[in-house]
Tab-separated table of N, CA, C and O in Angstrom:
chain	number	residue	atom	x	y	z
B	1	MET	N	-51.909	-110.353	230.568
B	1	MET	CA	-51.346	-111.043	231.710
B	1	MET	C	-50.240	-111.983	231.200
B	1	MET	O	-50.441	-112.707	230.239
B	2	THR	N	-49.098	-111.975	231.842
B	2	THR	CA	-47.985	-112.812	231.403
B	2	THR	C	-48.165	-114.233	231.902
B	2	THR	O	-48.877	-114.493	232.867
B	3	ASP	N	-47.504	-115.177	231.240
B	3	ASP	CA	-47.544	-116.562	231.679
B	3	ASP	C	-46.781	-116.712	232.979
B	3	ASP	O	-45.810	-116.004	233.238
B	4	ARG	N	-47.214	-117.663	233.795
B	4	ARG	CA	-46.581	-117.944	235.083
B	4	ARG	C	-45.476	-118.962	234.855
B	4	ARG	O	-45.678	-119.959	234.185
B	5	THR	N	-44.298	-118.704	235.384
B	5	THR	CA	-43.194	-119.646	235.322
B	5	THR	C	-42.852	-120.054	236.745
B	5	THR	O	-42.553	-119.206	237.578
B	6	LEU	N	-42.919	-121.339	237.040
B	6	LEU	CA	-42.608	-121.838	238.363
B	6	LEU	C	-41.132	-122.200	238.420
B	6	LEU	O	-40.638	-122.948	237.589
B	7	THR	N	-40.412	-121.615	239.365
B	7	THR	CA	-38.988	-121.866	239.519
B	7	THR	C	-38.749	-122.453	240.896
B	7	THR	O	-39.095	-121.837	241.901
B	8	HIS	N	-38.188	-123.641	240.956
B	8	HIS	CA	-37.922	-124.295	242.229
B	8	HIS	C	-36.550	-123.897	242.759
B	8	HIS	O	-35.598	-123.772	242.015
B	9	GLY	N	-36.484	-123.719	244.083
B	9	GLY	CA	-35.208	-123.657	244.770
B	9	GLY	C	-34.406	-122.388	244.651
B	9	GLY	O	-34.692	-121.423	245.331
B	10	GLU	N	-33.398	-122.388	243.847
B	10	GLU	CA	-32.323	-121.401	243.758
B	10	GLU	C	-32.673	-119.997	244.217
B	10	GLU	O	-33.481	-119.307	243.623
B	11	HIS	N	-32.012	-119.568	245.272
B	11	HIS	CA	-32.251	-118.235	245.796
B	11	HIS	C	-31.660	-117.144	244.908
B	11	HIS	O	-32.073	-116.006	244.993
B	12	THR	N	-30.703	-117.473	244.064
B	12	THR	CA	-30.103	-116.426	243.237
B	12	THR	C	-31.116	-115.829	242.276
B	12	THR	O	-31.168	-114.615	242.110
B	13	ALA	N	-31.946	-116.638	241.654
B	13	ALA	CA	-32.969	-116.121	240.746
B	13	ALA	C	-34.006	-115.324	241.523
B	13	ALA	O	-34.486	-114.286	241.064
B	14	LEU	N	-34.336	-115.780	242.718
B	14	LEU	CA	-35.272	-115.071	243.578
B	14	LEU	C	-34.705	-113.691	243.937
B	14	LEU	O	-35.407	-112.687	243.857
B	15	ASP	N	-33.451	-113.650	244.303
B	15	ASP	CA	-32.811	-112.374	244.619
B	15	ASP	C	-32.790	-111.442	243.414
B	15	ASP	O	-32.934	-110.227	243.558
B	16	ASP	N	-32.618	-112.003	242.223
B	16	ASP	CA	-32.648	-111.194	241.005
B	16	ASP	C	-34.009	-110.530	240.823
B	16	ASP	O	-34.090	-109.362	240.456
B	17	ASP	N	-35.090	-111.277	241.079
B	17	ASP	CA	-36.426	-110.693	240.952
B	17	ASP	C	-36.647	-109.580	241.967
B	17	ASP	O	-37.235	-108.553	241.646
B	18	ILE	N	-36.160	-109.774	243.195
B	18	ILE	CA	-36.302	-108.725	244.212
B	18	ILE	C	-35.561	-107.471	243.759
B	18	ILE	O	-36.089	-106.364	243.826
B	19	ARG	N	-34.355	-107.646	243.272
B	19	ARG	CA	-33.566	-106.503	242.796
B	19	ARG	C	-34.243	-105.824	241.604
B	19	ARG	O	-34.347	-104.596	241.542
B	20	ASP	N	-34.725	-106.611	240.648
B	20	ASP	CA	-35.261	-106.057	239.406
B	20	ASP	C	-36.684	-105.527	239.532
B	20	ASP	O	-37.079	-104.618	238.803
B	21	HIS	N	-37.495	-106.120	240.419
B	21	HIS	CA	-38.916	-105.799	240.471
B	21	HIS	C	-39.412	-105.302	241.830
B	21	HIS	O	-40.566	-104.945	241.965
B	22	GLY	N	-38.536	-105.334	242.852
B	22	GLY	CA	-38.946	-104.880	244.175
B	22	GLY	C	-39.456	-105.997	245.067
B	22	GLY	O	-39.404	-105.890	246.288
B	23	TYR	N	-39.962	-107.047	244.469
B	23	TYR	CA	-40.492	-108.203	245.200
B	23	TYR	C	-40.249	-109.460	244.382
B	23	TYR	O	-40.119	-109.398	243.163
B	24	ALA	N	-40.234	-110.582	245.062
B	24	ALA	CA	-40.312	-111.877	244.397
B	24	ALA	C	-41.639	-112.485	244.832
B	24	ALA	O	-42.136	-112.208	245.929
B	25	ILE	N	-42.224	-113.287	243.989
B	25	ILE	CA	-43.508	-113.920	244.270
B	25	ILE	C	-43.265	-115.374	244.649
B	25	ILE	O	-42.563	-116.100	243.939
B	26	LEU	N	-43.840	-115.789	245.761
B	26	LEU	CA	-43.742	-117.165	246.236
B	26	LEU	C	-45.135	-117.773	246.224
B	26	LEU	O	-46.076	-117.187	246.757
B	27	GLN	N	-45.271	-118.919	245.572
B	27	GLN	CA	-46.524	-119.659	245.601
B	27	GLN	C	-46.225	-121.052	246.111
B	27	GLN	O	-45.334	-121.727	245.598
B	28	THR	N	-46.979	-121.471	247.116
B	28	THR	CA	-46.766	-122.777	247.715
B	28	THR	C	-48.100	-123.324	248.188
B	28	THR	O	-49.089	-122.596	248.272
B	29	ARG	N	-48.131	-124.597	248.498
B	29	ARG	CA	-49.367	-125.221	248.959
B	29	ARG	C	-49.728	-124.700	250.347
B	29	ARG	O	-48.861	-124.489	251.187
B	30	VAL	N	-51.015	-124.523	250.607
B	30	VAL	CA	-51.450	-123.950	251.880
B	30	VAL	C	-51.052	-124.821	253.067
B	30	VAL	O	-50.776	-124.291	254.145
B	31	GLU	N	-50.965	-126.119	252.899
B	31	GLU	CA	-50.599	-126.973	254.033
B	31	GLU	C	-49.150	-126.791	254.466
B	31	GLU	O	-48.754	-127.251	255.525
B	32	ARG	N	-48.352	-126.097	253.695
B	32	ARG	CA	-46.966	-125.806	254.079
B	32	ARG	C	-46.852	-124.577	254.981
B	32	ARG	O	-45.757	-124.203	255.384
B	33	ILE	N	-47.977	-123.932	255.276
B	33	ILE	CA	-47.963	-122.742	256.121
B	33	ILE	C	-48.832	-123.019	257.345
B	33	ILE	O	-50.045	-122.820	257.315
B	34	PRO	N	-48.213	-123.487	258.424
B	34	PRO	CA	-48.988	-123.888	259.597
B	34	PRO	C	-49.872	-122.794	260.195
B	34	PRO	O	-50.919	-123.085	260.744
B	35	LYS	N	-49.489	-121.526	260.109
B	35	LYS	CA	-50.283	-120.454	260.705
B	35	LYS	C	-51.441	-120.004	259.816
B	35	LYS	O	-52.227	-119.154	260.220
B	36	LEU	N	-51.550	-120.568	258.621
B	36	LEU	CA	-52.628	-120.181	257.722
B	36	LEU	C	-53.908	-120.892	258.141
B	36	LEU	O	-53.898	-122.073	258.483
B	37	ILE	N	-55.004	-120.165	258.125
B	37	ILE	CA	-56.290	-120.756	258.506
B	37	ILE	C	-56.694	-121.786	257.469
B	37	ILE	O	-56.743	-121.499	256.270
B	38	LYS	N	-56.961	-122.980	257.924
B	38	LYS	CA	-57.351	-124.059	257.011
B	38	LYS	C	-58.818	-123.902	256.600
B	38	LYS	O	-59.629	-123.344	257.325
B	39	GLY	N	-59.154	-124.417	255.449
B	39	GLY	CA	-60.536	-124.419	254.993
B	39	GLY	C	-60.989	-123.149	254.298
B	39	GLY	O	-62.182	-122.979	254.055
B	40	LEU	N	-60.056	-122.251	253.984
B	40	LEU	CA	-60.437	-121.021	253.287
B	40	LEU	C	-60.867	-121.321	251.859
B	40	LEU	O	-60.417	-122.291	251.243
B	41	ARG	N	-61.706	-120.467	251.329
B	41	ARG	CA	-62.118	-120.551	249.932
B	41	ARG	C	-61.213	-119.675	249.087
B	41	ARG	O	-60.568	-118.755	249.585
B	42	CYS	N	-61.185	-119.952	247.807
B	42	CYS	CA	-60.407	-119.164	246.851
B	42	CYS	C	-60.780	-117.692	246.993
B	42	CYS	O	-61.954	-117.347	247.107
B	43	GLN	N	-59.771	-116.820	247.003
B	43	GLN	CA	-59.997	-115.389	247.169
B	43	GLN	C	-60.033	-114.624	245.850
B	43	GLN	O	-59.902	-113.400	245.845
B	44	GLU	N	-60.224	-115.311	244.747
B	44	GLU	CA	-60.347	-114.630	243.459
B	44	GLU	C	-61.554	-113.689	243.523
B	44	GLU	O	-62.654	-114.111	243.885
B	45	PRO	N	-61.356	-112.413	243.197
B	45	PRO	CA	-62.442	-111.426	243.336
B	45	PRO	C	-63.691	-111.739	242.517
B	45	PRO	O	-64.756	-111.224	242.815
B	46	ASP	N	-63.589	-112.573	241.501
B	46	ASP	CA	-64.756	-112.883	240.666
B	46	ASP	C	-65.740	-113.822	241.354
B	46	ASP	O	-66.756	-114.174	240.770
B	47	GLY	N	-65.440	-114.259	242.573
B	47	GLY	CA	-66.403	-115.042	243.333
B	47	GLY	C	-66.241	-116.548	243.247
B	47	GLY	O	-67.222	-117.274	243.386
B	48	CYS	N	-65.071	-117.051	243.070
B	48	CYS	CA	-64.834	-118.491	243.047
B	48	CYS	C	-65.116	-119.068	244.443
B	48	CYS	O	-64.768	-118.467	245.453
B	49	THR	N	-65.732	-120.223	244.483
B	49	THR	CA	-66.051	-120.845	245.773
B	49	THR	C	-65.301	-122.151	246.000
B	49	THR	O	-65.586	-122.865	246.958
B	50	LYS	N	-64.324	-122.434	245.158
B	50	LYS	CA	-63.538	-123.663	245.325
B	50	LYS	C	-62.627	-123.542	246.544
B	50	LYS	O	-62.250	-122.438	246.933
B	51	PRO	N	-62.221	-124.678	247.126
B	51	PRO	CA	-61.274	-124.625	248.251
B	51	PRO	C	-59.927	-124.069	247.801
B	51	PRO	O	-59.457	-124.342	246.698
B	52	ALA	N	-59.309	-123.275	248.659
B	52	ALA	CA	-57.983	-122.716	248.374
B	52	ALA	C	-56.932	-123.771	248.675
B	52	ALA	O	-56.912	-124.336	249.760
B	53	THR	N	-56.086	-124.026	247.710
B	53	THR	CA	-55.010	-125.008	247.887
B	53	THR	C	-53.633	-124.383	247.747
B	53	THR	O	-52.638	-125.011	248.081
B	54	LEU	N	-53.556	-123.146	247.250
B	54	LEU	CA	-52.284	-122.468	247.037
B	54	LEU	C	-52.264	-121.121	247.746
B	54	LEU	O	-53.272	-120.422	247.796
B	55	ALA	N	-51.111	-120.769	248.281
B	55	ALA	CA	-50.913	-119.470	248.918
B	55	ALA	C	-49.882	-118.693	248.115
B	55	ALA	O	-48.849	-119.231	247.722
B	56	THR	N	-50.170	-117.423	247.869
B	56	THR	CA	-49.265	-116.536	247.147
B	56	THR	C	-48.814	-115.450	248.112
B	56	THR	O	-49.635	-114.775	248.722
B	57	LEU	N	-47.495	-115.307	248.253
B	57	LEU	CA	-46.905	-114.322	249.163
B	57	LEU	C	-45.858	-113.519	248.403
B	57	LEU	O	-45.317	-113.982	247.405
B	58	ALA	N	-45.558	-112.322	248.894
B	58	ALA	CA	-44.519	-111.482	248.288
B	58	ALA	C	-43.308	-111.458	249.208
B	58	ALA	O	-43.432	-111.248	250.408
B	59	ILE	N	-42.139	-111.675	248.631
B	59	ILE	CA	-40.886	-111.678	249.382
B	59	ILE	C	-40.153	-110.373	249.106
B	59	ILE	O	-39.912	-110.016	247.952
B	60	GLU	N	-39.818	-109.660	250.186
B	60	GLU	CA	-39.074	-108.409	250.049
B	60	GLU	C	-37.573	-108.638	250.030
B	60	GLU	O	-36.831	-107.868	249.454
B	61	GLU	N	-37.130	-109.694	250.717
B	61	GLU	CA	-35.696	-109.959	250.828
B	61	GLU	C	-35.484	-111.413	251.232
B	61	GLU	O	-36.276	-111.983	251.968
B	62	SER	N	-34.410	-112.002	250.729
B	62	SER	CA	-33.999	-113.312	251.233
B	62	SER	C	-32.746	-113.089	252.076
B	62	SER	O	-31.943	-112.217	251.777
B	63	VAL	N	-32.631	-113.840	253.154
B	63	VAL	CA	-31.508	-113.663	254.066
B	63	VAL	C	-30.811	-114.993	254.293
B	63	VAL	O	-31.438	-116.044	254.292
B	64	THR	N	-29.506	-114.922	254.464
B	64	THR	CA	-28.711	-116.088	254.816
B	64	THR	C	-27.877	-115.725	256.035
B	64	THR	O	-27.142	-114.739	256.015
B	65	GLU	N	-28.034	-116.505	257.082
B	65	GLU	CA	-27.295	-116.266	258.323
B	65	GLU	C	-25.888	-116.838	258.207
B	65	GLU	O	-25.592	-117.632	257.313
B	66	ASP	N	-25.009	-116.453	259.124
B	66	ASP	CA	-23.629	-116.933	259.129
B	66	ASP	C	-23.534	-118.451	259.260
B	66	ASP	O	-22.598	-119.066	258.764
B	67	ASP	N	-24.532	-119.059	259.928
B	67	ASP	CA	-24.505	-120.511	260.118
B	67	ASP	C	-25.078	-121.280	258.920
B	67	ASP	O	-25.234	-122.490	258.969
B	68	GLY	N	-25.404	-120.566	257.835
B	68	GLY	CA	-25.899	-121.217	256.632
B	68	GLY	C	-27.410	-121.319	256.557
B	68	GLY	O	-27.958	-121.685	255.521
B	69	THR	N	-28.117	-121.029	257.657
B	69	THR	CA	-29.568	-121.039	257.604
B	69	THR	C	-30.053	-119.768	256.932
B	69	THR	O	-29.322	-118.785	256.823
B	70	GLY	N	-31.262	-119.792	256.491
B	70	GLY	CA	-31.779	-118.613	255.819
B	70	GLY	C	-33.274	-118.572	255.841
B	70	GLY	O	-33.939	-119.435	256.404
B	71	GLY	N	-33.788	-117.550	255.230
B	71	GLY	CA	-35.227	-117.392	255.168
B	71	GLY	C	-35.597	-116.210	254.310
B	71	GLY	O	-34.771	-115.669	253.584
B	72	PHE	N	-36.850	-115.834	254.408
B	72	PHE	CA	-37.392	-114.752	253.607
B	72	PHE	C	-37.961	-113.678	254.517
B	72	PHE	O	-38.489	-113.965	255.587
B	73	ILE	N	-37.879	-112.450	254.068
B	73	ILE	CA	-38.602	-111.367	254.699
B	73	ILE	C	-39.807	-111.110	253.801
B	73	ILE	O	-39.665	-110.732	252.637
B	74	LEU	N	-40.990	-111.381	254.354
B	74	LEU	CA	-42.218	-111.280	253.581
B	74	LEU	C	-42.810	-109.881	253.673
B	74	LEU	O	-42.697	-109.217	254.702
B	75	ALA	N	-43.459	-109.450	252.604
B	75	ALA	CA	-44.189	-108.183	252.627
B	75	ALA	C	-45.339	-108.340	253.611
B	75	ALA	O	-46.045	-109.339	253.601
B	76	LYS	N	-45.512	-107.351	254.494
B	76	LYS	CA	-46.538	-107.445	255.533
B	76	LYS	C	-47.440	-106.219	255.520
B	76	LYS	O	-47.069	-105.155	255.051
B	77	GLU	N	-48.603	-106.434	256.081
B	77	GLU	CA	-49.554	-105.350	256.295
B	77	GLU	C	-50.169	-105.574	257.665
B	77	GLU	O	-50.672	-106.663	257.953
B	78	GLY	N	-50.095	-104.590	258.513
B	78	GLY	CA	-50.614	-104.743	259.864
B	78	GLY	C	-49.889	-105.818	260.658
B	78	GLY	O	-50.478	-106.461	261.521
B	79	GLY	N	-48.610	-106.045	260.337
B	79	GLY	CA	-47.811	-107.026	261.049
B	79	GLY	C	-47.960	-108.455	260.557
B	79	GLY	O	-47.244	-109.344	261.005
B	80	LEU	N	-48.877	-108.698	259.625
B	80	LEU	CA	-49.082	-110.049	259.088
B	80	LEU	C	-48.664	-110.107	257.623
B	80	LEU	O	-48.894	-109.158	256.874
B	81	PRO	N	-48.062	-111.220	257.201
B	81	PRO	CA	-47.679	-111.348	255.795
B	81	PRO	C	-48.892	-111.219	254.875
B	81	PRO	O	-49.968	-111.749	255.170
B	82	LEU	N	-48.708	-110.477	253.790
B	82	LEU	CA	-49.750	-110.387	252.778
B	82	LEU	C	-49.826	-111.730	252.070
B	82	LEU	O	-48.817	-112.261	251.620
B	83	CYS	N	-51.011	-112.265	251.980
B	83	CYS	CA	-51.176	-113.604	251.428
B	83	CYS	C	-52.515	-113.686	250.712
B	83	CYS	O	-53.535	-113.252	251.244
B	84	ILE	N	-52.496	-114.211	249.508
B	84	ILE	CA	-53.717	-114.475	248.762
B	84	ILE	C	-53.785	-115.984	248.576
B	84	ILE	O	-52.835	-116.597	248.082
B	85	VAL	N	-54.894	-116.578	248.990
B	85	VAL	CA	-55.063	-118.020	248.804
B	85	VAL	C	-56.046	-118.262	247.665
B	85	VAL	O	-57.037	-117.544	247.527
B	86	THR	N	-55.724	-119.245	246.832
B	86	THR	CA	-56.551	-119.512	245.658
B	86	THR	C	-56.624	-121.002	245.365
B	86	THR	O	-55.838	-121.793	245.867
B	87	CYS	N	-57.549	-121.324	244.493
B	87	CYS	CA	-57.588	-122.656	243.905
B	87	CYS	C	-56.535	-122.676	242.793
B	87	CYS	O	-56.052	-121.624	242.365
B	88	PRO	N	-56.158	-123.854	242.296
B	88	PRO	CA	-55.136	-123.910	241.233
B	88	PRO	C	-55.517	-123.118	239.978
B	88	PRO	O	-54.662	-122.557	239.313
B	89	GLU	N	-56.789	-123.051	239.685
B	89	GLU	CA	-57.249	-122.347	238.491
B	89	GLU	C	-56.924	-120.853	238.533
B	89	GLU	O	-56.685	-120.222	237.500
B	90	HIS	N	-56.878	-120.258	239.726
B	90	HIS	CA	-56.675	-118.815	239.845
B	90	HIS	C	-55.302	-118.423	240.388
B	90	HIS	O	-55.096	-117.275	240.772
B	91	ARG	N	-54.360	-119.344	240.381
B	91	ARG	CA	-53.032	-119.025	240.925
B	91	ARG	C	-52.332	-117.934	240.134
B	91	ARG	O	-51.615	-117.117	240.690
B	92	ARG	N	-52.520	-117.916	238.849
B	92	ARG	CA	-51.868	-116.904	238.013
B	92	ARG	C	-52.388	-115.514	238.358
B	92	ARG	O	-51.613	-114.563	238.505
B	93	GLU	N	-53.703	-115.383	238.500
B	93	GLU	CA	-54.283	-114.091	238.840
B	93	GLU	C	-53.810	-113.615	240.214
B	93	GLU	O	-53.614	-112.424	240.432
B	94	ALA	N	-53.612	-114.543	241.154
B	94	ALA	CA	-53.195	-114.171	242.506
B	94	ALA	C	-51.842	-113.467	242.498
B	94	ALA	O	-51.651	-112.478	243.210
B	95	SER	N	-50.897	-113.967	241.709
B	95	SER	CA	-49.581	-113.326	241.680
B	95	SER	C	-49.671	-111.929	241.087
B	95	SER	O	-48.999	-110.997	241.537
B	96	HIS	N	-50.530	-111.736	240.107
B	96	HIS	CA	-50.725	-110.408	239.518
B	96	HIS	C	-51.438	-109.480	240.510
B	96	HIS	O	-51.047	-108.326	240.679
B	97	ASP	N	-52.474	-110.000	241.169
B	97	ASP	CA	-53.226	-109.190	242.129
B	97	ASP	C	-52.348	-108.757	243.297
B	97	ASP	O	-52.417	-107.609	243.742
B	98	LEU	N	-51.519	-109.653	243.811
B	98	LEU	CA	-50.654	-109.328	244.940
B	98	LEU	C	-49.619	-108.279	244.545
B	98	LEU	O	-49.394	-107.312	245.268
B	99	TYR	N	-48.998	-108.454	243.389
B	99	TYR	CA	-48.008	-107.477	242.934
B	99	TYR	C	-48.655	-106.103	242.776
B	99	TYR	O	-48.102	-105.088	243.183
B	100	PHE	N	-49.856	-106.059	242.212
B	100	PHE	CA	-50.548	-104.780	242.039
B	100	PHE	C	-50.895	-104.162	243.390
B	100	PHE	O	-50.751	-102.954	243.584
B	101	ALA	N	-51.335	-104.971	244.340
B	101	ALA	CA	-51.669	-104.462	245.682
B	101	ALA	C	-50.447	-103.829	246.346
B	101	ALA	O	-50.571	-102.841	247.067
B	102	LEU	N	-49.277	-104.370	246.096
B	102	LEU	CA	-48.052	-103.868	246.716
B	102	LEU	C	-47.491	-102.633	246.027
B	102	LEU	O	-46.959	-101.742	246.677
B	103	THR	N	-47.579	-102.595	244.716
B	103	THR	CA	-46.875	-101.563	243.954
B	103	THR	C	-47.778	-100.582	243.213
B	103	THR	O	-47.301	-99.570	242.722
B	104	LYS	N	-49.060	-100.928	243.097
B	104	LYS	CA	-50.016	-100.149	242.289
B	104	LYS	C	-49.598	-100.108	240.818
B	104	LYS	O	-49.942	-99.209	240.074
B	105	ARG	N	-48.828	-101.137	240.417
B	105	ARG	CA	-48.414	-101.304	239.018
B	105	ARG	C	-48.758	-102.719	238.572
B	105	ARG	O	-48.828	-103.636	239.378
B	106	GLU	N	-48.939	-102.886	237.268
B	106	GLU	CA	-49.147	-104.220	236.720
B	106	GLU	C	-47.886	-105.045	236.919
B	106	GLU	O	-46.775	-104.512	236.881
B	107	ARG	N	-48.052	-106.334	237.128
B	107	ARG	CA	-46.900	-107.208	237.300
B	107	ARG	C	-46.099	-107.240	235.994
B	107	ARG	O	-46.655	-107.493	234.925
B	108	PRO	N	-44.795	-106.968	236.049
B	108	PRO	CA	-43.993	-106.879	234.823
B	108	PRO	C	-43.686	-108.258	234.226
B	108	PRO	O	-43.714	-109.273	234.915
B	109	ASP	N	-43.394	-108.244	232.933
B	109	ASP	CA	-42.912	-109.468	232.295
B	109	ASP	C	-41.598	-109.860	232.959
B	109	ASP	O	-40.808	-109.007	233.357
B	110	GLY	N	-41.362	-111.129	233.079
B	110	GLY	CA	-40.090	-111.612	233.594
B	110	GLY	C	-40.102	-111.975	235.058
B	110	GLY	O	-39.252	-112.729	235.510
B	111	ILE	N	-41.039	-111.464	235.854
B	111	ILE	CA	-41.085	-111.848	237.257
B	111	ILE	C	-41.675	-113.264	237.337
B	111	ILE	O	-42.607	-113.606	236.630
B	112	ARG	N	-41.050	-114.091	238.143
B	112	ARG	CA	-41.415	-115.501	238.217
B	112	ARG	C	-42.196	-115.788	239.486
B	112	ARG	O	-42.237	-114.966	240.393
B	113	ALA	N	-42.768	-116.989	239.560
B	113	ALA	CA	-43.397	-117.469	240.792
B	113	ALA	C	-42.541	-118.611	241.308
B	113	ALA	O	-42.320	-119.588	240.604
B	114	PHE	N	-42.032	-118.461	242.512
B	114	PHE	CA	-41.132	-119.450	243.101
B	114	PHE	C	-41.885	-120.365	244.049
B	114	PHE	O	-42.951	-120.026	244.554
B	115	ASP	N	-41.302	-121.526	244.303
B	115	ASP	CA	-41.809	-122.454	245.301
B	115	ASP	C	-40.614	-122.906	246.127
B	115	ASP	O	-39.468	-122.782	245.695
B	116	VAL	N	-40.879	-123.397	247.317
B	116	VAL	CA	-39.836	-123.979	248.161
B	116	VAL	C	-40.282	-125.419	248.458
B	116	VAL	O	-40.875	-125.686	249.494
B	117	PRO	N	-40.041	-126.322	247.521
B	117	PRO	CA	-40.576	-127.678	247.642
B	117	PRO	C	-40.089	-128.387	248.904
B	117	PRO	O	-38.930	-128.303	249.254
B	118	GLY	N	-41.038	-129.011	249.588
B	118	GLY	CA	-40.709	-129.791	250.771
B	118	GLY	C	-40.451	-128.982	252.025
B	118	GLY	O	-40.198	-129.541	253.076
B	119	GLN	N	-40.516	-127.656	251.940
B	119	GLN	CA	-40.250	-126.820	253.105
B	119	GLN	C	-41.562	-126.221	253.620
B	119	GLN	O	-42.431	-125.856	252.857
B	120	HIS	N	-41.661	-126.162	254.925
B	120	HIS	CA	-42.823	-125.535	255.544
B	120	HIS	C	-42.420	-124.127	255.967
B	120	HIS	O	-41.301	-123.887	256.395
B	121	LEU	N	-43.338	-123.193	255.823
B	121	LEU	CA	-43.059	-121.797	256.135
B	121	LEU	C	-43.666	-121.426	257.480
B	121	LEU	O	-44.775	-121.841	257.813
B	122	SER	N	-42.941	-120.683	258.243
B	122	SER	CA	-43.470	-120.139	259.487
B	122	SER	C	-42.907	-118.747	259.641
B	122	SER	O	-41.900	-118.401	259.047
B	123	TRP	N	-43.599	-117.930	260.387
B	123	TRP	CA	-43.124	-116.568	260.592
B	123	TRP	C	-43.355	-116.153	262.025
B	123	TRP	O	-44.139	-116.736	262.739
B	124	THR	N	-42.581	-115.137	262.414
B	124	THR	CA	-42.704	-114.611	263.771
B	124	THR	C	-43.159	-113.176	263.724
B	124	THR	O	-43.099	-112.531	262.724
């Protein structure tokens, strides 16, 4: 398993990961996602029972509108974004598990985990 590198902000590096790996990985605090059910437990398959504090999502594309606003197109299943919630101890495994669920391949070296500090995520 490769080490997790947290990269804040810059969409250019995020776009590079999408181009190079098919997806970019986003990890952020669960309270930044208003539609996420609060009080979930860590979803690590080994049976962790700690509270989930981090959400891991896969980004298929980043978009920038003409007015300068932008956002992400998240990988979805059944119309809902694919999301794995974990405790801090299992955040690294979550990014690997999500990438494998999407591609049926091991997460490659070089793919990073991004955050969007101070921003809340919502989807339609």
